[in-house]
Short mmCIF file of C-alpha atoms in Angstrom, two decimals:
data_model
loop_
_atom_site.label_atom_id
_atom_site.label_comp_id
_atom_site.label_asym_id
_atom_site.label_seq_id
_atom_site.Cartn_x
_atom_site.Cartn_y
_atom_site.Cartn_z
CA MET Q 1 6.72 -8.82 -30.68
CA PRO Q 2 6.94 -7.77 -27.02
CA ALA Q 3 10.43 -7.61 -25.56
CA LEU Q 4 11.97 -7.85 -22.12
CA ASN Q 5 15.17 -6.25 -20.90
CA VAL Q 6 17.08 -8.53 -18.58
CA GLU Q 7 20.06 -7.48 -16.52
CA PHE Q 8 23.02 -9.79 -15.93
CA SER Q 9 26.20 -9.42 -13.94
CA ASP Q 10 29.45 -9.01 -15.86
CA ARG Q 11 30.33 -12.61 -15.05
CA GLU Q 12 26.94 -13.90 -16.23
CA LEU Q 13 27.23 -11.95 -19.48
CA GLU Q 14 30.69 -13.34 -20.13
CA ASP Q 15 29.43 -16.87 -19.43
CA LEU Q 16 26.48 -16.32 -21.78
CA ARG Q 17 28.80 -15.04 -24.51
CA GLN Q 18 31.04 -18.08 -24.11
CA ILE Q 19 28.16 -20.57 -24.14
CA ALA Q 20 26.56 -18.89 -27.16
CA LYS Q 21 29.88 -18.95 -28.99
CA GLU Q 22 30.39 -22.64 -28.18
CA ARG Q 23 26.89 -23.45 -29.44
CA GLY Q 24 27.21 -21.27 -32.52
CA THR Q 25 24.18 -19.16 -31.63
CA SER Q 26 23.44 -15.65 -30.47
CA MET Q 27 23.09 -14.64 -26.83
CA LYS Q 28 19.52 -13.56 -27.56
CA ALA Q 29 18.66 -16.99 -28.98
CA LEU Q 30 20.40 -18.73 -26.08
CA VAL Q 31 18.45 -16.78 -23.45
CA ARG Q 32 15.16 -17.17 -25.32
CA GLU Q 33 15.74 -20.94 -25.66
CA ALA Q 34 16.47 -21.22 -21.93
CA ALA Q 35 13.33 -19.29 -21.03
CA ALA Q 36 11.19 -21.33 -23.45
CA ALA Q 37 12.59 -24.57 -21.99
CA ASP Q 38 11.75 -23.40 -18.46
CA ILE Q 39 8.22 -22.44 -19.52
CA ALA Q 40 7.73 -25.88 -21.09
CA ARG Q 41 9.09 -27.57 -17.95
CA HIS Q 42 6.77 -25.52 -15.73
CA ARG Q 43 3.74 -26.40 -17.86
CA ALA Q 44 4.66 -30.08 -17.84
CA LEU Q 45 4.99 -30.06 -14.04
CA GLN Q 46 1.60 -28.35 -13.70
CA GLU Q 47 -0.02 -30.87 -16.05
CA GLY Q 48 1.62 -33.78 -14.21
CA ALA Q 49 0.46 -32.48 -10.85
CA GLU Q 50 -3.09 -32.09 -12.15
CA ALA Q 51 -3.04 -35.62 -13.61
CA PHE Q 52 -1.84 -36.95 -10.25
CA ARG Q 53 -4.59 -35.06 -8.40
CA ARG Q 54 -7.25 -36.46 -10.74
CA PHE Q 55 -5.84 -39.98 -10.38
CA PHE Q 56 -5.62 -39.72 -6.60
CA GLN Q 57 -9.15 -38.32 -6.30
CA GLY Q 58 -10.46 -41.06 -8.58
CA HIS Q 59 -8.84 -43.73 -6.41
CA ALA Q 60 -9.16 -42.11 -2.98
CA ALA Q 61 -11.03 -45.06 -1.47
CA GLU Q 62 -8.36 -47.50 -2.67
CA PHE Q 63 -5.57 -45.34 -1.22
CA ALA Q 64 -7.47 -45.03 2.07
CA ALA Q 65 -7.84 -48.82 2.27
CA ALA Q 66 -4.21 -49.45 1.34
CA PHE Q 67 -2.77 -46.81 3.69
CA PRO Q 68 -5.20 -46.44 6.62
CA ASP Q 69 -2.53 -44.98 8.92
CA ASP Q 70 -2.15 -42.03 6.55
CA GLU Q 71 -5.81 -41.09 6.68
CA PRO Q 72 -6.75 -37.99 8.70
CA PRO Q 73 -8.85 -38.66 11.77
CA ALA Q 74 -12.61 -38.50 11.27
CA ARG Q 75 -14.22 -35.21 12.25
CA GLY Q 76 -15.05 -35.20 15.90
CA ALA Q 77 -12.93 -38.31 16.54
CA GLY Q 78 -10.99 -38.12 19.76
CA ARG Q 79 -13.07 -35.28 21.19
CA ALA Q 80 -14.67 -35.60 24.55
CA ALA Q 81 -18.38 -34.94 24.60
#
């Protein structure tokens, strides 16, 4: 399995040791769990953003009708000929 060396300050290492001890786990497991949780959070945010984009695109006309002041000006609108 690939590995990654991560550097921590003395204070961070001491905090990690304390947290791992309180949780009854190893520092390695604690750091891996934190990284895995952040990866899962990142994926969920990406999936949520994509779902929102699809929803918004699918209902663009309804949003435009409901919020006309938020629509960008039409191309060429406001230009002098």
